[in-house]
Short mmCIF file of C-alpha atoms in Angstrom, two decimals:
data_model
loop_
_atom_site.label_atom_id
_atom_site.label_comp_id
_atom_site.label_asym_id
_atom_site.label_seq_id
_atom_site.Cartn_x
_atom_site.Cartn_y
_atom_site.Cartn_z
CA UNK A 1 110.16 99.70 80.54
CA UNK A 2 106.65 99.29 81.88
CA UNK A 3 104.85 96.10 80.86
CA UNK A 4 101.21 95.75 81.79
CA UNK A 5 100.32 92.42 83.39
CA UNK A 6 98.73 90.16 80.78
CA UNK A 7 95.36 88.86 81.90
CA UNK A 8 96.40 85.23 81.36
CA UNK A 9 98.95 85.16 84.22
CA UNK A 10 97.18 84.64 87.54
CA UNK A 11 100.00 84.90 90.08
CA UNK A 12 98.52 85.54 93.50
CA UNK A 13 94.89 85.77 92.36
CA UNK A 14 92.53 84.13 94.84
CA UNK A 15 89.13 84.34 93.17
CA UNK A 16 88.12 81.62 90.69
CA UNK A 17 86.50 82.63 87.40
CA UNK A 18 82.97 81.23 87.47
CA UNK A 19 80.00 82.00 85.24
CA UNK A 20 79.96 84.78 82.66
CA UNK A 21 81.78 87.54 84.57
CA UNK A 22 82.28 89.00 88.07
CA UNK A 23 78.59 89.88 88.41
CA UNK A 24 77.53 86.43 87.24
CA UNK A 25 80.03 84.79 89.60
CA UNK A 26 78.57 86.63 92.58
CA UNK A 27 75.02 85.76 91.49
CA UNK A 28 75.92 82.05 91.24
CA UNK A 29 77.52 82.08 94.68
CA UNK A 30 74.58 84.02 96.06
CA UNK A 31 72.15 81.32 94.90
CA UNK A 32 74.30 78.66 96.50
CA UNK A 33 74.53 80.57 99.79
CA UNK A 34 70.73 80.98 99.84
CA UNK A 35 70.30 77.27 99.22
CA UNK A 36 72.77 76.43 101.98
CA UNK A 37 70.96 78.62 104.49
CA UNK A 38 67.64 77.08 103.49
CA UNK A 39 68.58 73.39 103.40
CA UNK A 40 71.77 73.40 105.54
CA UNK A 41 73.35 70.66 103.40
CA UNK A 42 73.79 70.86 99.64
CA UNK A 43 75.64 69.11 96.84
CA UNK A 44 77.42 71.24 94.30
CA UNK A 45 80.50 71.19 92.07
CA UNK A 46 83.57 71.30 94.29
CA UNK A 47 84.96 74.57 92.90
CA UNK A 48 81.71 76.44 93.47
CA UNK A 49 81.28 74.96 96.95
CA UNK A 50 84.84 76.00 97.85
CA UNK A 51 84.29 79.61 96.68
CA UNK A 52 80.96 79.71 98.44
CA UNK A 53 82.41 78.50 101.74
CA UNK A 54 84.30 81.72 102.37
CA UNK A 55 81.25 83.87 101.66
CA UNK A 56 78.96 81.70 103.81
CA UNK A 57 81.30 81.94 106.81
CA UNK A 58 81.66 85.73 106.42
CA UNK A 59 77.87 86.03 106.20
CA UNK A 60 77.48 84.16 109.49
CA UNK A 61 80.10 86.43 111.08
CA UNK A 62 78.09 89.44 109.95
CA UNK A 63 74.91 87.84 111.30
CA UNK A 64 76.65 87.41 114.67
CA UNK A 65 77.01 91.22 114.85
CA UNK A 66 73.27 91.35 115.36
CA UNK A 67 69.97 92.22 113.87
CA UNK A 68 70.14 95.93 114.59
CA UNK A 69 73.44 96.46 112.76
CA UNK A 70 72.72 98.36 109.54
CA UNK A 71 75.59 96.83 107.57
CA UNK A 72 74.72 93.29 108.64
CA UNK A 73 71.14 93.77 107.49
CA UNK A 74 72.24 95.12 104.09
CA UNK A 75 74.64 92.22 103.57
CA UNK A 76 71.97 89.67 104.51
CA UNK A 77 69.52 91.44 102.24
CA UNK A 78 71.90 91.19 99.29
CA UNK A 79 73.15 87.65 99.88
CA UNK A 80 69.83 85.93 100.65
CA UNK A 81 67.45 86.16 97.73
CA UNK A 82 64.58 84.55 99.65
CA UNK A 83 63.68 87.07 102.32
CA UNK A 84 62.24 84.62 104.87
CA UNK A 85 65.76 83.24 105.28
CA UNK A 86 67.00 86.55 106.72
CA UNK A 87 64.89 85.83 109.79
CA UNK A 88 66.30 82.29 109.97
CA UNK A 89 69.86 83.59 109.64
CA UNK A 90 69.61 86.10 112.47
CA UNK A 91 67.36 84.16 114.84
CA UNK A 92 68.45 80.52 114.36
CA UNK A 93 71.93 80.34 112.81
CA UNK A 94 73.56 83.28 114.62
CA UNK A 95 72.77 81.99 118.15
CA UNK A 96 73.77 78.46 117.11
CA UNK A 97 77.25 79.61 116.11
CA UNK A 98 77.70 82.27 118.79
CA UNK A 99 80.06 80.15 120.96
CA UNK A 100 82.30 79.13 118.02
CA UNK A 101 85.00 81.57 116.85
CA UNK A 102 85.15 80.31 113.24
CA UNK A 103 84.69 77.43 110.75
CA UNK A 104 80.94 76.99 110.59
CA UNK A 105 80.88 74.75 107.50
CA UNK A 106 82.16 71.35 106.47
CA UNK A 107 83.21 70.50 102.91
CA UNK A 108 83.50 66.85 101.86
CA UNK A 109 84.19 65.39 98.44
CA UNK A 110 81.73 63.03 96.74
CA UNK A 111 82.10 60.61 93.79
CA UNK A 112 82.04 62.42 90.45
CA UNK A 113 78.77 63.50 88.87
CA UNK A 114 76.87 60.88 86.82
CA UNK A 115 76.33 63.09 83.77
CA UNK A 116 78.60 63.44 80.76
CA UNK A 117 80.87 66.05 82.40
CA UNK A 118 81.97 63.80 85.36
CA UNK A 119 82.42 66.96 87.45
CA UNK A 120 84.16 66.83 90.85
CA UNK A 121 81.30 67.20 93.32
CA UNK A 122 81.27 68.11 96.99
CA UNK A 123 78.76 68.33 99.78
CA UNK A 124 78.85 71.43 101.97
CA UNK A 125 76.92 71.56 105.23
CA UNK A 126 76.53 73.85 108.21
CA UNK A 127 77.77 72.29 111.45
CA UNK A 128 75.05 71.39 113.91
CA UNK A 129 72.50 70.56 111.22
CA UNK A 130 69.59 68.19 112.08
CA UNK A 131 70.50 65.49 109.51
CA UNK A 132 72.41 62.28 110.36
CA UNK A 133 76.20 62.79 110.18
CA UNK A 134 77.98 62.18 106.90
CA UNK A 135 81.11 60.49 108.35
CA UNK A 136 80.80 57.94 111.10
CA UNK A 137 84.09 57.56 112.95
CA UNK A 138 84.80 53.80 113.32
CA UNK A 139 86.28 52.53 116.53
CA UNK A 140 88.94 49.85 116.25
CA UNK A 141 87.64 46.29 116.57
CA UNK A 142 88.01 44.72 120.01
CA UNK A 143 89.43 41.49 118.60
CA UNK A 144 92.88 42.89 117.59
CA UNK A 145 95.87 41.69 119.63
CA UNK A 146 96.81 45.11 120.97
CA UNK A 147 93.25 45.86 122.10
CA UNK A 148 92.99 42.46 123.85
CA UNK A 149 96.26 43.09 125.72
CA UNK A 150 95.11 46.57 126.76
CA UNK A 151 91.77 45.16 127.88
CA UNK A 152 93.58 42.54 129.99
CA UNK A 153 95.79 45.22 131.58
CA UNK A 154 92.78 47.34 132.48
CA UNK A 155 91.04 44.34 134.09
CA UNK A 156 94.17 43.46 136.07
CA UNK A 157 94.32 47.02 137.39
CA UNK A 158 90.70 46.74 138.42
CA UNK A 159 90.90 43.37 140.19
CA UNK A 160 94.38 43.46 141.72
CA UNK A 161 94.36 44.29 145.49
CA UNK A 162 95.61 47.82 146.20
CA UNK A 163 99.34 48.22 146.59
CA UNK A 164 100.51 45.12 144.65
CA UNK A 165 102.42 45.92 141.48
CA UNK A 166 100.80 44.68 138.26
CA UNK B 1 67.26 130.16 152.48
CA UNK B 2 64.79 129.20 155.17
CA UNK B 3 65.57 125.86 156.81
CA UNK B 4 62.61 123.65 157.62
CA UNK B 5 63.40 122.94 161.33
CA UNK B 6 64.41 126.49 162.35
CA UNK B 7 68.02 125.51 163.27
CA UNK B 8 71.01 127.37 161.71
CA UNK B 9 71.78 125.89 158.30
CA UNK B 10 74.84 123.67 157.86
CA UNK B 11 77.47 125.16 155.58
CA UNK B 12 77.23 123.53 152.15
CA UNK B 13 80.58 123.71 150.37
CA UNK B 14 80.37 124.74 146.66
CA UNK B 15 80.47 121.83 144.16
CA UNK B 16 83.98 120.76 143.18
CA UNK B 17 85.04 122.00 139.71
CA UNK B 18 85.26 119.26 137.04
CA UNK B 19 88.83 119.14 135.72
CA UNK B 20 88.88 118.14 132.05
CA UNK B 21 92.28 116.58 131.59
CA UNK B 22 93.40 117.78 128.14
CA UNK B 23 96.31 115.32 128.11
CA UNK B 24 94.00 112.34 128.47
CA UNK B 25 91.81 113.62 125.65
CA UNK B 26 94.84 113.99 123.42
CA UNK B 27 95.89 110.43 124.05
CA UNK B 28 92.47 109.13 123.17
CA UNK B 29 92.97 110.12 119.55
CA UNK B 30 95.64 107.84 118.16
CA UNK B 31 97.19 108.24 114.77
CA UNK B 32 99.01 105.31 113.27
CA UNK B 33 100.83 106.21 110.06
CA UNK B 34 99.40 104.09 107.23
CA UNK B 35 102.78 102.66 106.20
CA UNK B 36 102.93 100.61 109.41
CA UNK B 37 99.90 98.53 108.48
CA UNK B 38 101.10 95.45 106.57
CA UNK B 39 99.27 94.63 103.30
CA UNK B 40 97.21 91.46 103.01
CA UNK B 41 99.32 88.66 101.59
CA UNK B 42 101.32 85.56 102.22
CA UNK B 43 104.57 87.22 103.38
CA UNK B 44 106.15 86.24 106.66
CA UNK B 45 105.18 88.66 109.45
CA UNK B 46 108.84 88.58 110.53
CA UNK B 47 109.71 90.76 107.54
CA UNK B 48 107.21 93.43 108.66
CA UNK B 49 108.42 93.18 112.25
CA UNK B 50 112.03 93.83 111.25
CA UNK B 51 110.95 96.72 109.03
CA UNK B 52 108.91 98.22 111.84
CA UNK B 53 111.92 98.09 114.16
CA UNK B 54 113.95 100.03 111.59
CA UNK B 55 111.14 102.53 111.10
CA UNK B 56 110.87 103.12 114.85
CA UNK B 57 114.64 103.57 115.01
CA UNK B 58 114.48 106.26 112.32
CA UNK B 59 111.55 107.98 113.99
CA UNK B 60 113.44 108.22 117.26
CA UNK B 61 116.16 110.22 115.54
CA UNK B 62 114.03 112.28 113.17
CA UNK B 63 110.51 113.49 113.87
CA UNK B 64 107.99 112.61 111.15
CA UNK B 65 104.84 114.61 111.93
CA UNK B 66 101.33 113.34 111.56
CA UNK B 67 99.97 114.36 108.21
CA UNK B 68 97.24 113.32 105.77
CA UNK B 69 96.58 113.83 102.09
CA UNK B 70 95.69 117.49 101.59
CA UNK B 71 98.21 118.95 104.05
CA UNK B 72 100.70 121.51 102.82
CA UNK B 73 104.22 120.41 103.74
CA UNK B 74 107.70 121.84 103.41
CA UNK B 75 110.51 119.31 103.01
CA UNK B 76 114.24 120.15 103.25
CA UNK B 77 116.53 117.54 101.67
CA UNK B 78 120.33 117.36 101.68
CA UNK B 79 121.55 118.25 98.21
CA UNK B 80 125.30 118.30 97.38
CA UNK B 81 124.81 120.70 94.43
CA UNK B 82 122.67 123.35 96.12
CA UNK B 83 124.10 126.55 97.63
CA UNK B 84 123.55 125.71 101.26
CA UNK B 85 123.74 121.95 100.64
CA UNK B 86 119.99 121.79 101.37
CA UNK B 87 116.99 122.30 99.10
CA UNK B 88 113.48 123.10 100.28
CA UNK B 89 110.24 122.21 98.53
CA UNK B 90 106.74 123.29 99.55
CA UNK B 91 103.65 121.56 98.23
CA UNK B 92 100.32 119.91 98.91
CA UNK B 93 100.43 116.19 99.60
CA UNK B 94 98.40 114.47 96.90
CA UNK B 95 99.05 110.83 97.68
CA UNK B 96 100.71 108.61 100.24
CA UNK B 97 101.81 105.25 98.94
CA UNK B 98 103.92 102.26 99.81
CA UNK B 99 104.24 100.28 103.01
CA UNK B 100 107.18 99.79 105.31
CA UNK B 101 110.47 101.61 104.77
CA UNK B 102 109.66 102.46 101.14
CA UNK B 103 106.67 104.59 102.05
CA UNK B 104 106.42 107.69 99.84
CA UNK B 105 104.40 110.83 99.59
CA UNK B 106 103.97 113.10 96.58
CA UNK B 107 103.97 116.90 96.96
CA UNK B 108 102.57 119.12 94.24
CA UNK B 109 103.07 122.83 93.63
CA UNK B 110 102.89 125.22 90.70
CA UNK B 111 106.11 127.26 90.39
CA UNK B 112 106.27 129.98 87.74
CA UNK B 113 103.29 128.52 85.87
CA UNK B 114 104.86 125.06 85.75
CA UNK B 115 103.28 122.26 87.76
CA UNK B 116 105.90 120.32 89.72
CA UNK B 117 105.39 117.08 91.63
CA UNK B 118 108.08 115.68 93.92
CA UNK B 119 107.90 112.18 95.32
CA UNK B 120 109.73 111.83 98.65
CA UNK B 121 110.40 108.74 100.72
CA UNK B 122 109.47 109.18 104.38
CA UNK B 123 112.45 107.23 105.69
CA UNK B 124 115.07 108.61 103.33
CA UNK B 125 118.10 109.62 105.43
CA UNK B 126 118.73 112.61 103.13
CA UNK B 127 115.58 114.34 104.36
CA UNK B 128 116.52 116.86 107.03
CA UNK B 129 113.16 118.34 108.05
CA UNK B 130 109.45 117.92 107.35
CA UNK B 131 107.22 120.80 108.49
CA UNK B 132 103.46 120.89 108.28
CA UNK B 133 102.48 124.35 107.04
CA UNK B 134 98.73 123.90 106.71
CA UNK B 135 96.58 121.31 108.40
CA UNK B 136 93.53 120.25 106.52
CA UNK B 137 92.14 116.99 105.28
CA UNK B 138 90.32 116.81 101.99
CA UNK B 139 87.32 114.76 100.93
CA UNK B 140 89.43 112.17 99.07
CA UNK B 141 92.41 109.99 99.79
CA UNK B 142 94.07 110.70 96.47
CA UNK B 143 94.27 114.17 94.99
CA UNK B 144 95.75 113.19 91.61
CA UNK B 145 92.91 115.06 89.93
CA UNK B 146 94.65 118.32 90.82
CA UNK B 147 96.71 117.74 87.67
CA UNK B 148 93.58 118.37 85.62
CA UNK B 149 92.20 121.09 87.85
CA UNK B 150 92.77 124.79 87.34
CA UNK B 151 96.31 125.74 88.44
CA UNK B 152 95.08 128.08 91.16
CA UNK B 153 94.14 125.06 93.32
CA UNK B 154 97.70 123.73 93.34
CA UNK B 155 99.63 126.96 93.90
CA UNK B 156 101.08 127.52 97.33
CA UNK B 157 103.42 130.26 98.39
CA UNK B 158 106.96 128.95 98.82
CA UNK B 159 107.60 131.24 101.78
CA UNK B 160 104.35 130.37 103.53
CA UNK B 161 104.47 130.63 107.31
CA UNK B 162 103.47 127.55 109.29
CA UNK B 163 99.87 127.78 110.46
CA UNK B 164 99.31 127.86 114.21
CA UNK B 165 98.58 124.37 115.50
CA UNK B 166 95.04 123.85 116.69
CA UNK B 167 93.96 121.79 119.70
CA UNK B 168 95.17 118.28 119.24
CA UNK B 169 91.59 117.16 118.81
CA UNK B 170 90.50 116.96 115.19
CA UNK B 171 92.03 117.66 111.87
CA UNK B 172 89.63 119.96 109.95
CA UNK B 173 88.17 118.62 106.70
CA UNK B 174 88.10 121.06 103.81
CA UNK B 175 85.00 120.34 101.72
CA UNK B 176 86.34 122.27 98.77
CA UNK B 177 84.97 121.28 95.36
CA UNK B 178 87.63 121.83 92.75
CA UNK B 179 86.88 123.20 89.24
CA UNK B 180 88.52 121.38 86.38
CA UNK B 181 90.14 122.37 83.11
CA UNK B 182 88.16 121.39 80.00
CA UNK B 183 88.33 117.74 79.00
CA UNK B 184 90.40 115.63 78.01
CA UNK B 185 91.80 114.77 81.43
CA UNK B 186 94.61 112.36 82.27
CA UNK B 187 92.08 109.95 83.79
CA UNK B 188 88.28 109.85 83.49
CA UNK B 189 87.67 111.19 86.98
CA UNK B 190 83.89 111.14 86.63
CA UNK B 191 83.84 107.30 86.60
CA UNK B 192 82.65 105.67 89.85
CA UNK B 193 85.82 103.57 90.13
CA UNK B 194 87.76 106.61 91.41
CA UNK B 195 84.98 107.60 93.80
CA UNK B 196 85.97 111.27 93.90
CA UNK B 197 83.90 113.62 95.98
CA UNK B 198 86.05 116.71 95.73
CA UNK B 199 85.37 117.82 92.13
CA UNK B 200 82.62 120.11 90.94
CA UNK B 201 81.69 118.40 87.70
CA UNK B 202 80.35 120.81 85.09
CA UNK B 203 79.63 118.02 82.61
CA UNK B 204 76.15 117.58 81.11
CA UNK B 205 73.79 115.10 82.80
CA UNK B 206 74.09 112.71 79.85
CA UNK B 207 77.84 112.32 80.38
CA UNK B 208 77.41 111.72 84.12
CA UNK B 209 74.77 109.05 83.46
CA UNK B 210 77.03 107.41 80.89
CA UNK B 211 79.86 107.31 83.42
CA UNK B 212 77.60 105.42 85.84
CA UNK B 213 77.50 102.56 83.32
CA UNK B 214 80.92 101.53 84.65
CA UNK B 215 79.76 101.32 88.23
CA UNK B 216 80.01 97.90 89.86
CA UNK B 217 77.36 97.88 92.62
CA UNK B 218 78.13 94.31 93.62
CA UNK B 219 81.64 95.26 94.70
CA UNK B 220 80.59 96.68 98.07
CA UNK B 221 78.86 93.38 98.93
CA UNK B 222 81.87 91.24 98.04
CA UNK B 223 82.79 90.26 101.59
CA UNK B 224 86.08 88.55 100.86
CA UNK B 225 87.61 91.79 99.57
CA UNK B 226 87.33 93.51 102.91
CA UNK B 227 90.50 93.86 104.97
CA UNK B 228 89.68 94.44 108.61
CA UNK B 229 92.69 96.14 110.16
CA UNK B 230 91.36 97.11 113.60
CA UNK B 231 93.03 94.28 115.54
CA UNK B 232 96.28 94.53 113.57
CA UNK B 233 96.30 98.29 114.15
CA UNK B 234 95.86 97.89 117.90
CA UNK B 235 98.78 95.50 118.11
CA UNK B 236 101.03 97.65 115.95
CA UNK B 237 100.04 100.82 117.82
CA UNK B 238 101.10 99.21 121.11
CA UNK B 239 104.39 98.09 119.58
CA UNK B 240 105.14 101.48 118.06
CA UNK B 241 104.27 103.47 121.18
CA UNK B 242 106.43 101.13 123.30
CA UNK B 243 109.28 101.56 120.86
CA UNK B 244 109.02 105.34 120.73
CA UNK B 245 108.79 105.76 124.49
CA UNK B 246 112.27 104.29 125.04
#
């Protein structure tokens, strides 16, 4: 007995349903990708930023293939609606990410949106962007007991004459 | 020839002949059967590795030739109810499906004005021989539209002799455009979703334009749908050739 899969069950489906349909979903993501390439750090609803991340990284991988590659040019032409960004993608972003093998973006969550919908927001940025960093890693304070003991040990190593055990 | 300084000319040996090593050229073209390539998913690669070992084991005992969709094959299976305990079927391969040990191929032939399709599993131990009678690739990967084509395109002589094998260089592509029976067909083959190049559509222009309404031009730019198999294929090719050498 052959039962066709009802559309409501989504076992194993990886694409989220955004916008009005598959075309609209790609258009939405395309606008976000263009904005990311232009501003290098944008705020967007978390679901859209997450979908967009995969496409942005694939686009940079295509850009790494080079300017002369026909397929890469067609992809960049489709995905970037503002045509001056194609030049930026191939000449600025591709050399910047040439040494890295993958993961060119960073996705961080933000407090919920202020409007009525209280949507889960995220900020997505390209690594190596010129803005100040979003997370500042804190070093442990020097005044804790463990750090004071370690500091004392290091000083003893420095000042003890050579050969004597510390 | 007159030498410039008047002395007797030194003997110039003739240029050495360039030996084109045909064996090396043959090895350059590698064919990896499509059922070895694992599908994209979240399954453990160990499962595919174990399956590949079994597939290599079967291939060592029984030779499965290289064939594509569009080849004419003859398959002899063990049959307890046939006269000589073996039954032979000749047909054109219309599709190859499945991955791993369950890989299948469908052969089609028209016998006494009745279209017959037989689906065989490549690794079925009941299969005793697979012979390639005619080598030719077609324009498409899936020839299911032969069901709605005129029966002359699916008839093949049961006692056909195997064609002489060409140089192991290229498989010839037959750019035949098939004529269809009048509509209705089992599937709407003119729609762009099937992407068929091997049919000569005799439909009016209006119908062809209407079929293009279902085209999804954004699909080719959807980068996450692409499955790049080149690296996986290299690894699996090495594994398979190591396994078959022993």
